[in-house]
CSV table of C-alpha atoms in Angstrom, one decimal:
chain,number,residue,atom,x,y,z
A,406,UNK,CA,125.2,156.6,126.2
A,407,UNK,CA,124.6,153.0,127.1
A,408,UNK,CA,124.0,151.6,130.5
A,409,UNK,CA,124.7,147.9,130.9
A,410,UNK,CA,122.4,146.2,133.3
A,411,UNK,CA,122.2,142.4,133.9
A,412,UNK,CA,125.0,140.1,132.6
A,413,UNK,CA,124.3,136.4,133.0
A,414,UNK,CA,125.9,133.4,131.4
A,415,UNK,CA,124.0,130.2,131.5
A,416,UNK,CA,124.0,127.1,129.3
A,417,UNK,CA,126.8,128.5,127.2
A,418,UNK,CA,124.8,131.7,126.3
A,419,UNK,CA,125.6,135.1,127.7
A,420,UNK,CA,122.6,137.4,128.1
A,421,UNK,CA,123.2,141.1,128.7
A,422,UNK,CA,120.5,143.8,129.1
A,423,UNK,CA,121.0,147.5,128.4
A,424,UNK,CA,119.4,150.9,128.1
A,425,UNK,CA,120.7,153.1,125.3
A,426,UNK,CA,120.0,156.8,125.2
A,427,UNK,CA,119.0,158.0,121.8
A,428,UNK,CA,118.1,161.7,121.9
A,429,UNK,CA,115.3,161.9,124.4
A,430,UNK,CA,114.5,158.2,124.3
A,431,UNK,CA,115.8,155.4,126.4
A,432,UNK,CA,116.0,152.2,124.3
A,433,UNK,CA,115.7,148.9,126.3
A,434,UNK,CA,117.6,146.0,124.7
A,435,UNK,CA,118.8,142.5,125.2
A,436,UNK,CA,122.0,141.0,123.7
A,437,UNK,CA,122.7,137.3,123.5
A,438,UNK,CA,126.2,136.1,122.6
A,439,UNK,CA,128.5,133.1,123.2
A,440,UNK,CA,130.2,133.2,126.6
A,441,UNK,CA,132.9,135.9,127.2
A,442,UNK,CA,136.0,135.7,125.1
A,443,UNK,CA,134.5,134.8,121.7
A,444,UNK,CA,135.8,136.4,118.6
A,445,UNK,CA,133.8,139.1,116.9
A,446,UNK,CA,130.9,137.5,115.0
A,447,UNK,CA,128.0,138.8,112.9
A,448,UNK,CA,125.1,140.5,114.6
A,449,UNK,CA,121.4,139.6,114.1
A,450,UNK,CA,118.7,142.1,115.1
A,451,UNK,CA,115.3,140.9,116.1
A,452,UNK,CA,112.3,143.2,115.8
A,453,UNK,CA,109.3,141.8,117.7
A,454,UNK,CA,105.7,142.0,116.6
A,455,UNK,CA,102.9,144.2,118.0
A,456,UNK,CA,101.7,143.1,121.4
A,457,UNK,CA,105.0,141.3,122.2
A,458,UNK,CA,108.4,142.5,123.5
A,459,UNK,CA,112.2,141.9,123.3
A,460,UNK,CA,111.8,139.1,125.9
A,461,UNK,CA,108.8,137.2,124.5
A,462,UNK,CA,109.1,133.5,123.9
A,463,UNK,CA,109.8,133.3,120.2
A,464,UNK,CA,112.3,136.1,120.3
A,465,UNK,CA,114.3,134.5,123.1
A,466,UNK,CA,114.1,131.1,121.5
A,467,UNK,CA,115.2,132.4,118.1
A,468,UNK,CA,118.1,134.4,119.7
A,469,UNK,CA,119.3,131.4,121.8
A,470,UNK,CA,119.1,129.1,118.8
A,471,UNK,CA,121.2,131.4,116.7
A,472,UNK,CA,123.9,131.8,119.4
A,473,UNK,CA,123.9,128.0,119.9
A,474,UNK,CA,123.9,127.0,116.2
A,475,UNK,CA,126.2,129.7,114.7
A,476,UNK,CA,127.9,131.5,117.6
A,477,UNK,CA,126.6,134.8,116.3
A,478,UNK,CA,125.4,137.8,118.4
A,479,UNK,CA,121.7,138.6,118.6
A,480,UNK,CA,120.0,141.8,119.8
A,481,UNK,CA,116.4,142.6,120.4
A,482,UNK,CA,115.0,146.0,121.5
A,483,UNK,CA,111.5,146.9,122.5
A,484,UNK,CA,109.4,148.6,119.9
A,485,UNK,CA,107.5,151.8,120.4
A,486,UNK,CA,104.8,151.6,123.2
A,487,UNK,CA,106.0,148.1,124.0
A,488,UNK,CA,107.9,146.3,126.7
A,489,UNK,CA,110.1,148.3,129.0
A,490,UNK,CA,109.4,151.5,127.0
A,491,UNK,CA,106.1,151.5,128.8
A,492,UNK,CA,105.7,153.0,132.2
A,493,UNK,CA,102.7,151.0,133.2
A,494,UNK,CA,104.5,147.7,133.2
A,495,UNK,CA,102.2,146.1,130.7
A,496,UNK,CA,104.4,143.7,128.7
A,497,UNK,CA,102.1,142.2,126.1
A,498,UNK,CA,98.5,141.8,125.0
A,499,UNK,CA,95.9,144.0,123.3
A,500,UNK,CA,96.7,147.4,124.9
A,501,UNK,CA,100.2,147.8,123.3
A,502,UNK,CA,98.7,146.4,120.0
A,503,UNK,CA,96.0,149.0,120.0
A,504,UNK,CA,98.3,151.8,120.9
A,505,UNK,CA,100.7,150.8,118.2
A,506,UNK,CA,97.9,150.9,115.7
A,507,UNK,CA,97.1,154.4,116.8
A,508,UNK,CA,100.7,155.6,116.8
A,509,UNK,CA,101.3,154.0,113.4
A,510,UNK,CA,98.3,155.9,112.0
A,511,UNK,CA,98.8,159.2,113.7
A,512,UNK,CA,102.5,159.8,114.3
A,513,UNK,CA,104.6,159.9,111.2
A,514,UNK,CA,107.8,160.1,113.2
A,515,UNK,CA,107.5,156.6,114.8
A,516,UNK,CA,109.2,154.8,111.9
A,517,UNK,CA,112.2,157.2,111.7
A,518,UNK,CA,112.6,157.0,115.5
A,519,UNK,CA,112.8,153.2,115.4
A,520,UNK,CA,115.3,153.3,112.5
A,521,UNK,CA,117.4,155.8,114.5
A,522,UNK,CA,117.2,153.6,117.6
A,523,UNK,CA,118.3,150.5,115.7
A,524,UNK,CA,121.2,152.4,114.0
A,525,UNK,CA,122.4,153.7,117.4
A,526,UNK,CA,122.2,150.1,118.7
A,527,UNK,CA,124.4,148.9,115.9
A,528,UNK,CA,126.9,151.7,116.5
A,529,UNK,CA,127.0,150.9,120.2
A,530,UNK,CA,127.3,147.1,119.9
A,531,UNK,CA,130.0,147.6,117.3
A,532,UNK,CA,132.3,148.8,120.1
A,533,UNK,CA,132.1,145.3,121.8
A,534,UNK,CA,135.0,142.9,121.1
A,535,UNK,CA,132.5,140.1,120.3
A,536,UNK,CA,130.3,141.9,117.8
A,537,UNK,CA,131.1,142.5,114.1
A,538,UNK,CA,128.8,145.5,113.5
A,539,UNK,CA,129.7,145.6,109.8
A,540,UNK,CA,127.9,142.3,109.1
A,541,UNK,CA,124.4,142.6,110.4
A,542,UNK,CA,121.2,140.7,109.7
A,543,UNK,CA,117.6,141.7,110.5
A,544,UNK,CA,114.7,139.5,111.5
A,545,UNK,CA,111.2,140.9,112.0
A,546,UNK,CA,107.6,140.0,111.1
A,547,UNK,CA,104.4,142.0,111.2
A,548,UNK,CA,105.3,145.2,113.3
A,549,UNK,CA,108.9,143.9,113.0
A,550,UNK,CA,108.5,144.4,109.2
A,551,UNK,CA,106.5,147.7,109.4
A,552,UNK,CA,109.4,149.3,111.4
A,553,UNK,CA,112.2,147.0,110.2
A,554,UNK,CA,111.8,147.3,106.4
A,555,UNK,CA,112.7,151.0,106.6
A,556,UNK,CA,115.8,150.1,108.6
A,557,UNK,CA,116.8,147.4,106.1
A,558,UNK,CA,116.4,149.9,103.3
A,559,UNK,CA,118.4,152.7,105.1
A,560,UNK,CA,121.2,150.7,106.6
A,561,UNK,CA,124.0,149.3,104.4
A,562,UNK,CA,125.5,147.3,107.3
A,563,UNK,CA,122.5,145.0,107.0
A,564,UNK,CA,123.4,142.2,104.6
A,565,UNK,CA,120.3,140.0,104.7
A,566,UNK,CA,116.8,140.2,106.2
A,567,UNK,CA,113.9,138.1,107.2
A,568,UNK,CA,110.6,140.0,106.8
A,569,UNK,CA,106.9,139.0,106.4
A,570,UNK,CA,103.4,138.7,107.8
A,571,UNK,CA,102.9,142.1,106.3
A,572,UNK,CA,101.9,143.6,102.9
A,573,UNK,CA,101.6,146.8,101.0
A,574,UNK,CA,98.9,148.1,103.4
A,575,UNK,CA,98.5,150.4,106.4
A,576,UNK,CA,99.1,154.1,107.1
A,577,UNK,CA,102.8,154.0,105.9
A,578,UNK,CA,102.1,152.0,102.7
A,579,UNK,CA,103.8,154.5,100.4
A,580,UNK,CA,106.9,154.6,102.5
A,581,UNK,CA,107.0,150.8,102.7
A,582,UNK,CA,106.6,150.6,98.9
A,583,UNK,CA,109.5,153.0,98.3
A,584,UNK,CA,111.7,151.3,101.0
A,585,UNK,CA,111.0,147.9,99.5
A,586,UNK,CA,112.0,149.1,96.1
A,587,UNK,CA,115.3,150.3,97.4
A,588,UNK,CA,116.2,147.1,99.3
A,589,UNK,CA,119.3,145.5,97.7
A,590,UNK,CA,120.1,142.8,100.3
A,591,UNK,CA,118.8,139.2,100.2
A,592,UNK,CA,115.3,138.8,101.6
A,593,UNK,CA,113.6,135.8,103.1
A,594,UNK,CA,109.9,136.7,103.1
A,595,UNK,CA,107.3,134.8,105.2
A,596,UNK,CA,103.6,134.7,104.4
A,597,UNK,CA,100.8,133.1,106.4
A,598,UNK,CA,98.4,131.8,103.8
A,599,UNK,CA,95.3,132.6,105.7
A,600,UNK,CA,96.5,135.9,107.3
A,601,UNK,CA,93.5,137.7,108.6
A,602,UNK,CA,95.4,141.0,109.4
A,603,UNK,CA,97.4,141.4,106.1
A,604,UNK,CA,95.8,139.4,103.3
A,605,UNK,CA,98.2,137.4,101.2
A,606,UNK,CA,97.5,139.5,98.0
A,607,UNK,CA,99.0,142.5,99.8
A,608,UNK,CA,101.9,140.4,101.0
A,609,UNK,CA,102.5,139.3,97.4
A,610,UNK,CA,102.6,143.0,96.3
A,611,UNK,CA,105.2,143.7,98.9
A,612,UNK,CA,107.3,140.7,97.8
A,613,UNK,CA,107.0,141.9,94.2
A,614,UNK,CA,108.2,145.4,95.2
A,615,UNK,CA,111.5,144.3,96.8
A,616,UNK,CA,114.3,145.8,94.6
A,617,UNK,CA,116.5,142.7,95.0
A,618,UNK,CA,116.1,139.6,92.8
A,619,UNK,CA,117.8,137.6,95.6
A,620,UNK,CA,114.5,137.0,97.4
A,621,UNK,CA,112.4,134.0,98.4
A,622,UNK,CA,108.8,133.8,99.5
A,623,UNK,CA,107.8,131.1,101.9
A,624,UNK,CA,104.1,130.6,102.7
A,625,UNK,CA,102.7,128.4,105.4
A,626,UNK,CA,99.0,127.6,106.0
A,627,UNK,CA,97.3,129.3,108.9
A,628,UNK,CA,96.4,132.7,110.3
A,629,UNK,CA,98.7,135.6,111.3
A,630,UNK,CA,99.9,134.1,114.5
A,631,UNK,CA,100.3,130.5,113.4
A,632,UNK,CA,103.8,130.6,112.1
A,633,UNK,CA,105.1,127.1,112.5
A,634,UNK,CA,108.4,126.3,114.3
A,635,UNK,CA,110.0,125.0,111.2
A,636,UNK,CA,109.5,128.5,109.6
A,637,UNK,CA,111.4,130.2,112.4
A,638,UNK,CA,114.2,127.7,112.1
A,639,UNK,CA,114.4,127.9,108.3
A,640,UNK,CA,114.4,131.7,108.4
A,641,UNK,CA,117.2,131.8,111.1
A,642,UNK,CA,119.2,129.3,108.9
A,643,UNK,CA,118.8,131.8,106.0
A,644,UNK,CA,120.4,134.6,108.0
A,645,UNK,CA,123.1,132.4,109.4
A,646,UNK,CA,123.9,131.2,106.0
A,647,UNK,CA,124.0,134.6,104.3
A,648,UNK,CA,126.0,136.4,107.1
A,649,UNK,CA,128.3,133.4,107.3
A,650,UNK,CA,129.0,133.9,103.6
A,651,UNK,CA,129.5,137.6,104.0
A,652,UNK,CA,132.0,137.0,106.9
A,653,UNK,CA,133.8,134.5,104.6
A,654,UNK,CA,134.1,137.0,101.8
A,655,UNK,CA,135.6,139.6,104.0
A,656,UNK,CA,138.1,137.3,105.7
B,730,UNK,CA,109.1,91.7,84.4
B,731,UNK,CA,112.2,93.8,84.9
B,732,UNK,CA,115.4,93.6,82.9
B,733,UNK,CA,118.4,95.0,84.6
B,734,UNK,CA,120.9,96.7,82.3
B,735,UNK,CA,124.0,98.7,83.3
B,736,UNK,CA,125.3,98.5,86.9
B,737,UNK,CA,128.1,100.9,87.7
B,738,UNK,CA,129.5,102.1,91.0
B,739,UNK,CA,131.6,105.3,91.0
B,740,UNK,CA,132.4,107.9,93.6
B,741,UNK,CA,130.4,105.9,96.2
B,742,UNK,CA,127.2,105.9,94.1
B,743,UNK,CA,125.8,102.8,92.4
B,744,UNK,CA,123.8,103.5,89.3
B,745,UNK,CA,121.6,100.8,87.7
B,746,UNK,CA,119.5,101.1,84.6
B,747,UNK,CA,116.5,99.0,83.9
B,748,UNK,CA,113.5,98.3,81.6
B,749,UNK,CA,110.3,97.3,83.4
B,750,UNK,CA,107.4,95.7,81.5
B,751,UNK,CA,104.1,97.2,82.5
B,752,UNK,CA,101.3,95.8,80.3
B,753,UNK,CA,102.2,96.6,76.7
B,754,UNK,CA,104.7,99.3,77.8
B,755,UNK,CA,108.4,99.1,78.5
B,756,UNK,CA,109.4,101.6,81.2
B,757,UNK,CA,113.0,102.8,81.1
B,758,UNK,CA,114.4,103.7,84.5
B,759,UNK,CA,117.5,104.6,86.5
B,760,UNK,CA,118.2,103.7,90.1
B,761,UNK,CA,120.8,105.5,92.2
B,762,UNK,CA,121.8,103.9,95.6
B,763,UNK,CA,124.7,103.7,98.0
B,764,UNK,CA,127.3,101.0,97.0
B,765,UNK,CA,126.2,97.3,97.3
B,766,UNK,CA,125.6,96.1,100.8
B,767,UNK,CA,123.7,99.0,102.3
B,768,UNK,CA,120.6,98.5,104.4
B,769,UNK,CA,117.2,99.1,103.0
B,770,UNK,CA,116.6,102.9,102.9
B,771,UNK,CA,113.7,105.1,101.8
B,772,UNK,CA,113.0,105.5,98.1
B,773,UNK,CA,112.7,108.9,96.3
B,774,UNK,CA,111.0,109.0,92.9
B,775,UNK,CA,111.9,111.8,90.5
B,776,UNK,CA,109.5,112.8,87.6
B,777,UNK,CA,111.3,115.0,85.1
B,778,UNK,CA,109.7,118.0,83.3
B,779,UNK,CA,108.5,118.1,79.7
B,780,UNK,CA,111.4,118.2,77.2
B,781,UNK,CA,113.7,116.5,79.6
B,782,UNK,CA,114.4,112.9,80.6
B,783,UNK,CA,115.4,110.6,83.5
B,784,UNK,CA,119.1,111.3,82.7
B,785,UNK,CA,119.0,115.1,82.3
B,786,UNK,CA,121.3,117.3,84.4
B,787,UNK,CA,119.2,118.4,87.3
B,788,UNK,CA,117.6,114.9,87.8
B,789,UNK,CA,121.0,113.2,88.0
B,790,UNK,CA,122.4,116.0,90.3
B,791,UNK,CA,119.4,115.7,92.6
B,792,UNK,CA,119.6,111.9,92.7
B,793,UNK,CA,123.3,111.9,93.4
B,794,UNK,CA,122.9,114.6,96.1
B,795,UNK,CA,120.3,112.6,97.9
B,796,UNK,CA,122.3,109.4,97.8
B,797,UNK,CA,125.4,111.2,99.1
B,798,UNK,CA,123.6,113.3,101.8
B,799,UNK,CA,121.1,110.8,103.1
B,800,UNK,CA,122.1,107.3,101.7
B,801,UNK,CA,118.5,106.9,100.3
B,802,UNK,CA,117.6,105.3,97.0
B,803,UNK,CA,116.5,107.4,94.1
B,804,UNK,CA,114.7,106.3,90.9
B,805,UNK,CA,113.8,108.3,87.8
B,806,UNK,CA,111.8,107.0,84.8
B,807,UNK,CA,111.2,108.6,81.5
B,808,UNK,CA,107.8,110.2,81.0
B,809,UNK,CA,105.5,109.5,78.1
B,810,UNK,CA,106.9,110.5,74.7
B,811,UNK,CA,110.2,111.3,76.4
B,812,UNK,CA,113.7,109.8,76.8
B,813,UNK,CA,114.2,106.2,76.0
B,814,UNK,CA,110.5,105.7,75.4
B,815,UNK,CA,111.1,107.4,72.1
B,816,UNK,CA,112.1,105.3,69.1
B,817,UNK,CA,113.7,108.3,67.3
B,818,UNK,CA,116.4,108.8,69.9
B,819,UNK,CA,115.5,112.4,70.6
B,820,UNK,CA,116.3,113.0,74.3
B,821,UNK,CA,115.2,116.6,74.9
B,822,UNK,CA,114.0,119.8,73.4
B,823,UNK,CA,110.9,121.2,71.7
B,824,UNK,CA,109.6,118.0,70.0
B,825,UNK,CA,108.9,116.0,73.1
B,826,UNK,CA,107.5,119.1,74.7
B,827,UNK,CA,105.1,119.6,71.9
B,828,UNK,CA,104.1,116.0,71.7
B,829,UNK,CA,103.5,115.8,75.4
B,830,UNK,CA,101.2,118.9,75.1
B,831,UNK,CA,99.2,117.0,72.4
B,832,UNK,CA,99.1,113.8,74.4
B,833,UNK,CA,98.0,115.6,77.5
B,834,UNK,CA,95.2,117.3,75.6
B,835,UNK,CA,94.0,114.4,73.6
B,836,UNK,CA,94.7,111.1,75.4
B,837,UNK,CA,92.9,110.8,78.7
B,838,UNK,CA,94.8,107.6,79.5
B,839,UNK,CA,98.2,109.1,79.7
B,840,UNK,CA,97.9,110.1,83.4
B,841,UNK,CA,96.7,106.7,84.5
B,842,UNK,CA,99.4,105.0,82.5
B,843,UNK,CA,102.1,107.0,84.2
B,844,UNK,CA,100.6,106.3,87.6
B,845,UNK,CA,100.5,102.6,86.8
B,846,UNK,CA,104.1,102.7,85.6
B,847,UNK,CA,105.3,104.4,88.9
B,848,UNK,CA,103.4,101.9,91.1
B,849,UNK,CA,104.9,99.0,89.2
B,850,UNK,CA,108.3,100.5,89.7
B,851,UNK,CA,107.7,100.8,93.5
B,852,UNK,CA,106.5,97.2,93.5
B,853,UNK,CA,109.6,96.0,91.6
B,854,UNK,CA,112.2,98.1,93.5
B,855,UNK,CA,110.7,96.9,96.9
B,856,UNK,CA,112.1,93.5,96.1
B,857,UNK,CA,115.6,94.8,96.3
B,858,UNK,CA,117.5,94.4,99.6
B,859,UNK,CA,118.6,98.1,99.6
B,860,UNK,CA,115.2,99.7,99.0
B,861,UNK,CA,112.4,100.2,101.6
B,862,UNK,CA,109.4,100.5,99.3
B,863,UNK,CA,107.0,101.3,102.1
B,864,UNK,CA,108.7,104.7,102.7
B,865,UNK,CA,108.6,106.6,99.4
B,866,UNK,CA,108.9,110.3,98.5
B,867,UNK,CA,108.0,111.9,95.2
B,868,UNK,CA,109.8,114.9,93.5
B,869,UNK,CA,108.4,116.3,90.3
B,870,UNK,CA,107.9,119.8,88.8
B,871,UNK,CA,105.8,121.0,85.8
B,872,UNK,CA,105.1,117.8,83.8
B,873,UNK,CA,106.5,116.0,86.9
B,874,UNK,CA,103.5,117.5,88.8
B,875,UNK,CA,101.0,117.0,86.1
B,876,UNK,CA,101.7,113.3,86.1
B,877,UNK,CA,103.0,113.0,89.6
B,878,UNK,CA,100.2,114.6,91.6
B,879,UNK,CA,97.8,111.9,90.6
B,880,UNK,CA,100.4,109.3,91.7
B,881,UNK,CA,100.9,111.1,95.1
B,882,UNK,CA,97.1,111.1,95.6
B,883,UNK,CA,96.7,107.4,94.7
B,884,UNK,CA,99.7,105.9,96.4
B,885,UNK,CA,99.7,105.5,100.2
B,886,UNK,CA,103.3,104.4,100.2
B,887,UNK,CA,104.3,108.0,99.3
B,888,UNK,CA,104.9,109.8,102.6
B,889,UNK,CA,106.0,113.3,101.3
B,890,UNK,CA,106.2,115.1,98.0
B,891,UNK,CA,107.8,118.0,96.2
B,892,UNK,CA,105.5,119.5,93.5
B,893,UNK,CA,105.3,122.8,91.7
B,894,UNK,CA,105.8,124.9,88.6
B,895,UNK,CA,102.2,124.0,87.8
B,896,UNK,CA,98.7,125.3,88.7
B,897,UNK,CA,95.1,124.5,88.4
B,898,UNK,CA,95.2,124.7,84.6
B,899,UNK,CA,95.4,122.5,81.5
B,900,UNK,CA,93.4,119.7,80.0
B,901,UNK,CA,93.3,117.6,83.2
B,902,UNK,CA,92.6,120.5,85.5
B,903,UNK,CA,89.5,118.9,87.1
B,904,UNK,CA,91.4,115.7,87.8
B,905,UNK,CA,94.3,117.7,89.3
B,906,UNK,CA,91.9,119.6,91.5
B,907,UNK,CA,90.3,116.4,92.8
B,908,UNK,CA,93.7,114.7,93.3
B,909,UNK,CA,95.0,117.7,95.2
B,910,UNK,CA,92.1,117.7,97.5
B,911,UNK,CA,92.7,114.0,98.4
B,912,UNK,CA,96.4,114.5,99.1
B,913,UNK,CA,97.1,113.8,102.7
B,914,UNK,CA,100.9,113.7,102.9
B,915,UNK,CA,103.2,116.7,103.5
B,916,UNK,CA,103.8,118.8,100.4
B,917,UNK,CA,106.7,121.2,99.5
B,918,UNK,CA,105.3,123.3,96.7
B,919,UNK,CA,107.6,125.4,94.4
B,920,UNK,CA,106.5,128.4,92.5
B,921,UNK,CA,108.4,130.5,90.0
B,922,UNK,CA,107.2,134.0,90.6
B,923,UNK,CA,107.3,135.1,87.0
B,924,UNK,CA,106.3,131.7,85.5
B,925,UNK,CA,105.2,132.4,81.9
B,926,UNK,CA,103.7,128.9,81.4
B,927,UNK,CA,101.6,128.5,84.6
B,928,UNK,CA,100.9,131.9,86.1
B,929,UNK,CA,101.3,132.1,89.8
B,930,UNK,CA,97.6,132.8,90.5
B,931,UNK,CA,96.9,129.3,89.1
B,932,UNK,CA,99.7,127.8,91.2
B,933,UNK,CA,98.2,129.5,94.3
B,934,UNK,CA,94.9,127.8,93.6
B,935,UNK,CA,96.6,124.4,93.4
B,936,UNK,CA,98.4,125.1,96.7
B,937,UNK,CA,95.1,126.1,98.2
B,938,UNK,CA,93.5,122.9,97.0
B,939,UNK,CA,95.9,120.4,98.7
B,940,UNK,CA,93.9,118.5,101.3
B,941,UNK,CA,96.8,118.4,103.7
B,942,UNK,CA,97.5,121.3,106.1
B,943,UNK,CA,101.2,120.1,106.3
B,944,UNK,CA,102.2,122.1,103.2
B,945,UNK,CA,104.6,124.9,102.4
B,946,UNK,CA,104.8,127.2,99.4
B,947,UNK,CA,108.2,128.4,98.3
B,948,UNK,CA,108.4,131.0,95.6
B,949,UNK,CA,111.5,132.2,93.8
B,950,UNK,CA,111.8,135.1,91.3
B,951,UNK,CA,112.2,134.2,87.6
B,952,UNK,CA,110.5,132.4,84.8
B,953,UNK,CA,109.4,128.7,84.5
B,954,UNK,CA,112.9,127.4,83.9
B,955,UNK,CA,114.8,129.5,86.4
B,956,UNK,CA,114.5,127.4,89.5
B,957,UNK,CA,117.6,128.3,91.6
B,958,UNK,CA,120.0,125.7,92.9
B,959,UNK,CA,119.1,126.5,96.4
B,960,UNK,CA,115.5,125.6,95.7
B,961,UNK,CA,116.5,122.1,94.5
B,962,UNK,CA,118.6,121.6,97.6
B,963,UNK,CA,116.0,122.8,100.0
B,964,UNK,CA,113.3,120.6,98.4
B,965,UNK,CA,115.5,117.6,98.5
B,966,UNK,CA,116.3,118.4,102.2
B,967,UNK,CA,112.5,118.4,102.8
B,968,UNK,CA,112.0,114.9,101.4
B,969,UNK,CA,115.1,113.6,103.3
B,970,UNK,CA,113.8,115.1,106.5
B,971,UNK,CA,110.3,113.8,106.2
B,972,UNK,CA,111.2,110.3,105.0
B,973,UNK,CA,113.9,110.1,107.7
B,974,UNK,CA,111.2,110.9,110.3
B,975,UNK,CA,108.9,108.3,108.8
B,976,UNK,CA,111.7,105.7,109.0
B,977,UNK,CA,112.3,106.6,112.6
B,978,UNK,CA,108.6,106.3,113.5
B,979,UNK,CA,108.5,102.8,112.0
B,980,UNK,CA,111.7,101.5,113.7
């Protein structure tokens, strides 16, 4: 069951917030679309990184950019132990980061739960007149790849994905390897050349593992958090281009 | 001294051919521009790969694309032992490739000669009313990087460059390393993930060595010769963007 909360249209962008019940969990989300009355367009999902949330700066900027440039719908939900899933009101910083590290290491169900949450979100948003839930893109770096790659591998409605700032490493490395090998959609993969959290050699192994040959690796200098603006823009353009092509093939 | 040869305008693109005397050498070149009467625009130089020439398919397609998209001037010249520099009329294939390998290994003057040729070309084209020879880009992969990186390092009029399909390897590796370290302009660096001629590890070392932090590495799956169309387009867009910004700053 979904509960729609705020619904605000400003500067030609409509922003809705919602809570979606998935089993015992309540999944907090944001949906950005063109103003009311637009035709059904492709849907882009954004999975934020650890220590962030669905409403952090780069997520909102990316979402609004996609709506403005391409008229597509964009949805972000909070990840586990992040954002409005927390009862303590902490929205960012080291505490959610640390807690996610612990959950990732100790709770093997966390990945499946996030995949389930995203799939329920696609199901729910597909009911809206302005969302084409059969033509979906995924965008997520770092924790957004740790939890998003399994979604991309599992979900045939996802036609293209931006992943990165992550490698074959961490507690779920074997699952990530297997999921990477089963990915068949186009992948735009971002690497930070001097990434201190996930060294580039591990990122190269993940890029190598992707089952699709329609993949591109884009590396920028700098540490984990130093993704340049141009890389956000180019990765969004990749999704817009690929989902636009898919829409064109269907119509 | 320059001798202008053919001058043909078709489909809104003017193509001129020339021979430029540089010392004892005669340098054969092609120049693509908008039709006669255009204002002075930035100049993009294309250095072809071994076994090709200034008139091979991807060079001409790239040149015409840049003229059409951005109204900039584009020039390509034949590399050593290639194209119209040859007396035997051979325009492509294994013989020029083999001979370039030998020249690269045995004649330490070949790099300096090509740098001199390009600099003389910039000087000469700067005299034309439709070329802004102070705002130059360079595009060259493989042999186009082997001979072009030293040019980019030496020539302050070059404001941005596309390089790649090459690594810290080969007879001139120490020069290439030193030249890379002295590069200060933005670099778009292409890697073929499964390059059988220059393994990606060597390419990563070259990318690492570039002295500028304004650099991006873009890797596509496939062997040395399998650069996808999208990579040509994106790399051309990079030069157009950067030279356009430079033109804007000056004006």
